[in-house]
Coordinates of C-alpha atoms and ligand atoms in Angstrom, one line a residue:
M1 CA 126.3 40.1 62.2
S2 CA 126.6 41.6 58.8
V3 CA 124.2 44.4 58.0
D4 CA 123.9 45.9 54.5
R5 CA 125.0 49.3 55.7
G6 CA 123.6 52.0 53.6
T7 CA 120.8 50.1 52.0
N8 CA 117.5 52.0 52.4
L9 CA 115.2 50.4 55.0
L10 CA 112.5 53.0 55.7
T11 CA 111.3 55.9 53.5
M12 CA 108.6 58.3 54.7
R13 CA 107.5 60.8 52.1
D14 CA 105.5 63.9 52.7
I15 CA 103.8 62.6 55.9
G16 CA 100.9 64.7 57.2
V17 CA 98.9 63.9 60.4
R18 CA 96.0 66.0 61.7
F19 CA 94.3 65.4 65.1
G20 CA 91.2 67.6 64.8
G21 CA 92.5 71.1 64.4
I22 CA 96.1 70.2 65.3
Q23 CA 98.5 69.5 62.5
A24 CA 100.9 67.1 64.3
L25 CA 103.0 66.5 61.2
S26 CA 103.2 68.1 57.9
G27 CA 105.3 67.3 54.8
A28 CA 107.7 65.2 56.8
D29 CA 110.3 63.3 54.9
I30 CA 112.4 60.7 56.7
Q31 CA 114.8 58.1 55.5
V32 CA 116.5 55.4 57.5
D33 CA 119.2 53.2 56.0
E34 CA 120.2 49.8 57.3
G35 CA 122.6 50.2 60.2
D36 CA 121.5 53.7 61.1
I37 CA 120.8 54.9 64.6
A38 CA 118.5 57.6 63.3
A39 CA 117.5 60.2 65.9
I40 CA 114.4 62.3 65.9
I41 CA 114.7 65.3 68.2
G42 CA 112.6 68.5 68.8
P43 CA 110.8 70.4 71.5
N44 CA 107.8 68.9 73.3
G45 CA 104.8 68.6 71.0
A46 CA 107.0 68.7 67.9
G47 CA 105.4 65.5 66.6
K48 CA 108.1 62.9 67.5
T49 CA 105.9 60.3 69.1
T50 CA 103.3 60.8 66.3
L51 CA 106.1 60.0 63.8
L52 CA 106.9 56.8 65.6
N53 CA 103.2 55.9 65.6
V54 CA 103.0 56.5 61.9
I55 CA 106.0 54.1 61.4
S56 CA 104.5 51.4 63.6
G57 CA 101.0 51.8 62.2
M58 CA 99.3 53.0 65.4
V59 CA 98.4 56.3 63.5
L60 CA 97.5 56.3 59.9
P61 CA 98.7 59.5 58.2
N62 CA 96.3 61.8 56.4
D63 CA 98.9 62.3 53.7
G64 CA 102.1 60.7 52.5
T65 CA 103.5 57.2 52.1
V66 CA 105.6 54.9 54.3
L67 CA 107.9 52.4 52.5
F68 CA 109.6 49.6 54.5
D69 CA 112.1 47.3 52.8
G70 CA 110.8 48.6 49.5
Q71 CA 107.2 47.7 50.3
D72 CA 104.4 50.3 50.7
I73 CA 103.1 49.7 54.3
S74 CA 101.2 53.0 54.6
T75 CA 97.9 51.3 55.3
Q76 CA 99.0 48.1 57.1
P77 CA 97.9 47.5 60.6
P78 CA 100.5 47.4 63.5
H79 CA 100.6 43.6 63.8
K80 CA 101.4 43.2 60.1
R81 CA 104.3 45.7 60.4
A82 CA 105.5 43.9 63.5
R83 CA 105.7 40.7 61.5
L84 CA 107.8 42.5 58.9
G85 CA 110.2 43.5 61.7
V86 CA 108.9 47.0 62.8
V87 CA 109.0 46.9 66.6
R88 CA 108.6 49.7 69.2
T89 CA 108.9 50.7 72.8
F90 CA 106.7 53.2 74.5
Q91 CA 107.5 56.6 76.1
N92 CA 105.9 55.4 79.3
L93 CA 107.1 52.3 81.0
E94 CA 105.0 49.3 79.8
V95 CA 106.3 46.4 81.9
F96 CA 103.8 43.8 83.2
S97 CA 104.8 44.1 86.9
N98 CA 103.1 40.9 88.2
M99 CA 104.7 38.7 85.5
T100 CA 108.3 37.5 85.9
V101 CA 111.1 39.2 84.1
L102 CA 111.4 36.2 81.8
E103 CA 107.7 36.1 81.0
N104 CA 107.8 39.7 80.1
V105 CA 110.5 39.1 77.5
M106 CA 108.6 36.0 76.2
T107 CA 105.6 38.1 75.5
G108 CA 107.8 40.1 73.1
A109 CA 108.6 36.9 71.1
H110 CA 105.2 35.4 70.9
R111 CA 104.5 36.6 67.4
L112 CA 107.5 34.5 66.2
V113 CA 105.9 31.2 67.1
E114 CA 103.0 30.1 65.0
Y115 CA 100.9 27.5 66.8
G116 CA 97.1 27.4 66.6
V117 CA 94.7 27.9 69.5
L118 CA 94.1 24.2 69.8
A119 CA 97.8 23.4 70.1
S120 CA 98.1 25.9 73.0
I121 CA 95.0 24.6 74.8
F122 CA 96.0 20.9 74.5
K123 CA 99.7 21.7 75.0
S124 CA 100.8 19.6 72.0
P125 CA 104.4 18.7 71.3
G126 CA 104.6 21.6 68.8
Y127 CA 103.5 23.9 71.6
H128 CA 106.2 22.7 74.0
A129 CA 108.9 23.0 71.4
G130 CA 107.7 26.5 70.6
E131 CA 107.7 27.5 74.2
R132 CA 111.2 26.1 74.7
R133 CA 112.5 28.1 71.7
L134 CA 110.9 31.3 73.1
R135 CA 112.5 30.7 76.5
E136 CA 115.9 30.3 75.0
L137 CA 115.5 33.4 72.9
A138 CA 114.2 35.3 75.9
I139 CA 117.1 34.2 78.1
D140 CA 119.6 35.3 75.4
R141 CA 118.0 38.7 75.2
L142 CA 118.1 39.0 79.1
E143 CA 121.8 38.1 79.0
F144 CA 122.3 40.8 76.4
V145 CA 120.9 43.5 78.7
G146 CA 122.5 42.0 81.8
L147 CA 119.2 40.9 83.5
A148 CA 119.5 37.1 83.2
D149 CA 120.1 36.6 86.9
K150 CA 116.7 38.3 87.6
A151 CA 114.8 36.1 85.1
H152 CA 112.5 34.7 87.8
H153 CA 111.9 37.8 89.8
P154 CA 108.6 39.7 89.5
A155 CA 109.3 42.4 86.9
G156 CA 107.7 45.0 89.3
D157 CA 110.4 44.4 91.9
L158 CA 113.1 45.6 89.5
P159 CA 114.4 49.2 90.0
Y160 CA 113.1 51.6 87.3
G161 CA 116.4 51.6 85.3
S162 CA 116.3 47.8 85.1
Q163 CA 112.7 47.9 84.0
R164 CA 113.7 50.1 81.1
L165 CA 116.4 47.6 80.1
L166 CA 113.8 44.9 80.4
E167 CA 111.7 46.7 77.8
M168 CA 114.7 46.7 75.5
A169 CA 115.1 42.9 76.0
R170 CA 111.4 42.4 75.3
A171 CA 111.5 44.5 72.1
M172 CA 114.6 42.5 71.0
A173 CA 112.9 39.2 71.6
A174 CA 110.5 40.2 68.7
K175 CA 113.6 40.1 66.4
P176 CA 113.1 43.6 65.0
K177 CA 114.7 44.8 61.8
L178 CA 113.8 48.3 62.7
L179 CA 113.4 49.2 66.4
L180 CA 111.6 52.4 67.4
L181 CA 112.6 53.7 70.8
D182 CA 110.5 56.5 72.4
E183 CA 112.6 58.3 75.0
P184 CA 114.4 55.2 76.3
A185 CA 116.7 57.3 78.6
A186 CA 113.8 59.1 80.3
G187 CA 114.3 58.8 84.1
L188 CA 117.7 57.2 83.9
N189 CA 120.7 58.5 85.7
T190 CA 124.0 59.1 84.0
K191 CA 125.4 55.7 84.6
E192 CA 122.3 53.9 83.4
T193 CA 122.2 56.2 80.3
G194 CA 125.8 55.1 79.6
R195 CA 124.8 51.5 79.8
L196 CA 121.8 52.2 77.5
A197 CA 124.1 53.8 74.9
E198 CA 126.2 50.6 74.9
I199 CA 123.2 48.4 74.5
I200 CA 121.8 50.5 71.6
L201 CA 125.1 50.4 69.8
A202 CA 125.4 46.6 70.4
M203 CA 121.8 46.1 69.1
R204 CA 123.0 47.5 65.8
D205 CA 126.5 46.0 65.8
D206 CA 125.8 42.5 67.2
Y207 CA 122.2 42.0 66.1
G208 CA 122.0 44.0 62.9
I209 CA 119.0 46.1 64.1
S210 CA 118.5 49.6 62.7
I211 CA 117.1 52.1 65.1
V212 CA 114.9 55.2 65.2
L213 CA 115.6 57.0 68.5
V214 CA 113.4 59.7 69.9
E215 CA 115.2 61.2 72.8
H216 CA 115.7 64.4 74.9
D217 CA 119.1 63.5 76.2
M218 CA 121.3 65.5 73.8
D219 CA 124.6 63.9 75.1
L220 CA 123.2 60.5 74.3
I221 CA 121.9 61.6 70.9
M222 CA 125.1 63.3 69.8
E223 CA 127.2 60.3 71.0
I224 CA 125.4 57.4 69.2
S225 CA 123.2 58.7 66.4
N226 CA 123.5 59.7 62.8
P227 CA 121.6 61.0 61.0
I228 CA 119.7 63.4 63.3
T229 CA 116.3 64.8 62.2
V230 CA 115.0 67.9 63.9
L231 CA 111.2 68.4 64.1
N232 CA 109.5 71.6 65.2
F233 CA 105.7 72.2 65.0
G234 CA 105.4 69.0 62.9
S235 CA 107.8 69.9 60.2
V236 CA 111.4 68.8 59.6
I237 CA 113.8 71.7 60.1
T238 CA 116.8 69.7 59.0
T239 CA 118.4 66.3 58.8
G240 CA 122.2 66.0 59.2
T241 CA 125.2 64.8 61.2
P242 CA 125.4 65.7 64.9
R243 CA 127.8 68.5 64.0
E244 CA 125.6 69.9 61.3
V245 CA 122.5 69.8 63.5
Q246 CA 124.3 71.4 66.5
T247 CA 125.4 74.4 64.4
H248 CA 122.1 74.9 62.5
P249 CA 120.7 78.4 63.3
E250 CA 117.0 77.2 63.1
V251 CA 117.7 74.3 65.4
I252 CA 119.4 76.6 68.0
A253 CA 116.4 78.9 67.7
A254 CA 113.8 76.1 68.2
Y255 CA 115.6 75.0 71.4
L256 CA 116.1 78.4 72.8
G257 CA 112.4 79.0 72.4
E258 CA 111.5 75.9 74.5
D259 CA 110.6 76.6 78.2
D260 CA 111.4 73.3 79.8
Ligands
LIG1 N1 95.9 61.2 69.8 C1 96.0 62.5 69.7 N2 94.9 63.3 69.7 C2 95.0 64.6 69.6 N3 96.2 65.3 69.6 C3 97.3 64.6 69.6 C4 97.3 63.1 69.7 N4 98.6 62.7 69.8 C5 99.4 63.8 69.7 N5 98.6 64.9 69.6 C6 99.1 66.3 69.5 O1 100.0 66.3 68.4 C7 101.1 67.1 68.7 C8 102.4 66.3 68.6 O2 102.4 65.4 69.7 P1 103.5 64.3 69.9 O3 103.8 63.6 68.6 O4 103.2 63.5 71.1 O5 104.8 65.2 70.2 P2 106.2 64.9 70.9 O6 106.3 63.4 71.0 O7 107.2 65.5 70.0 O8 106.2 65.6 72.2 C9 100.9 67.8 70.0 O9 100.3 69.0 69.8 C10 99.9 66.8 70.7 O10 99.1 67.4 71.6
LIG2 MG1 106.6 62.1 72.7

């Protein structure tokens, strides 16, 4: 798929978020271009998840603006942003364990099909056609992450690493333009993390999805992302290439100061 590499997709200007007495973000500027796998790194509590919440609309900033595709979305609710193509995964696993793998992925795609309440109650032809398209889309995304053979298994029976991949498939079923991933490698072993890296790269290269990646696994970050933004105490220390960030004195100091 062709992506307009280099065209601006997301611009966050001077973002400030306060929770009571805590300044979770201050003066944060972030820019993501089409085709970027843009990483956000920083010690625990630096404001990474809050930043993703500001992009998805779950947190409205006290200061600053969020532009997506040239449109000011600063005050738009999450479902409107999802409709524009801003989709996220969560830091903690959010799989519906009593639903099948396929049903889980279909929940991700439901916003794409517009049929009214009556159509779904009376199961009209439009409803059936819509459900069929959702199924096909969901199966395609399961094939993409390598879980198609598990489509009819209860999601809760999958091993943890596969549940993480299921979340990726579900997010992709929503046809994101910009996908926000909050610590997707958490709890994965080295082999699973390698597979995740391939999947993230293919999301960009085969599906034209731009990505904001919050992650603690530095090997993964350095391997697949550019640019990298480093947050500390809610402020951006620097944004640069993996090499620039790794040799930046303030970045080294921020990480040396971390206890975990
Ligand atoms: N809903 C909230 N209410 C109060 N404080 C919060 C809330 N969400 C995050 N914080 C605080 O904001 C800061 C940044 O948190 P977070 O964005 O989760 O950091 P990170 O993801 O980098 O670990 C932390 O001090 C955290 O305790
Ligand atoms: Mg977090």
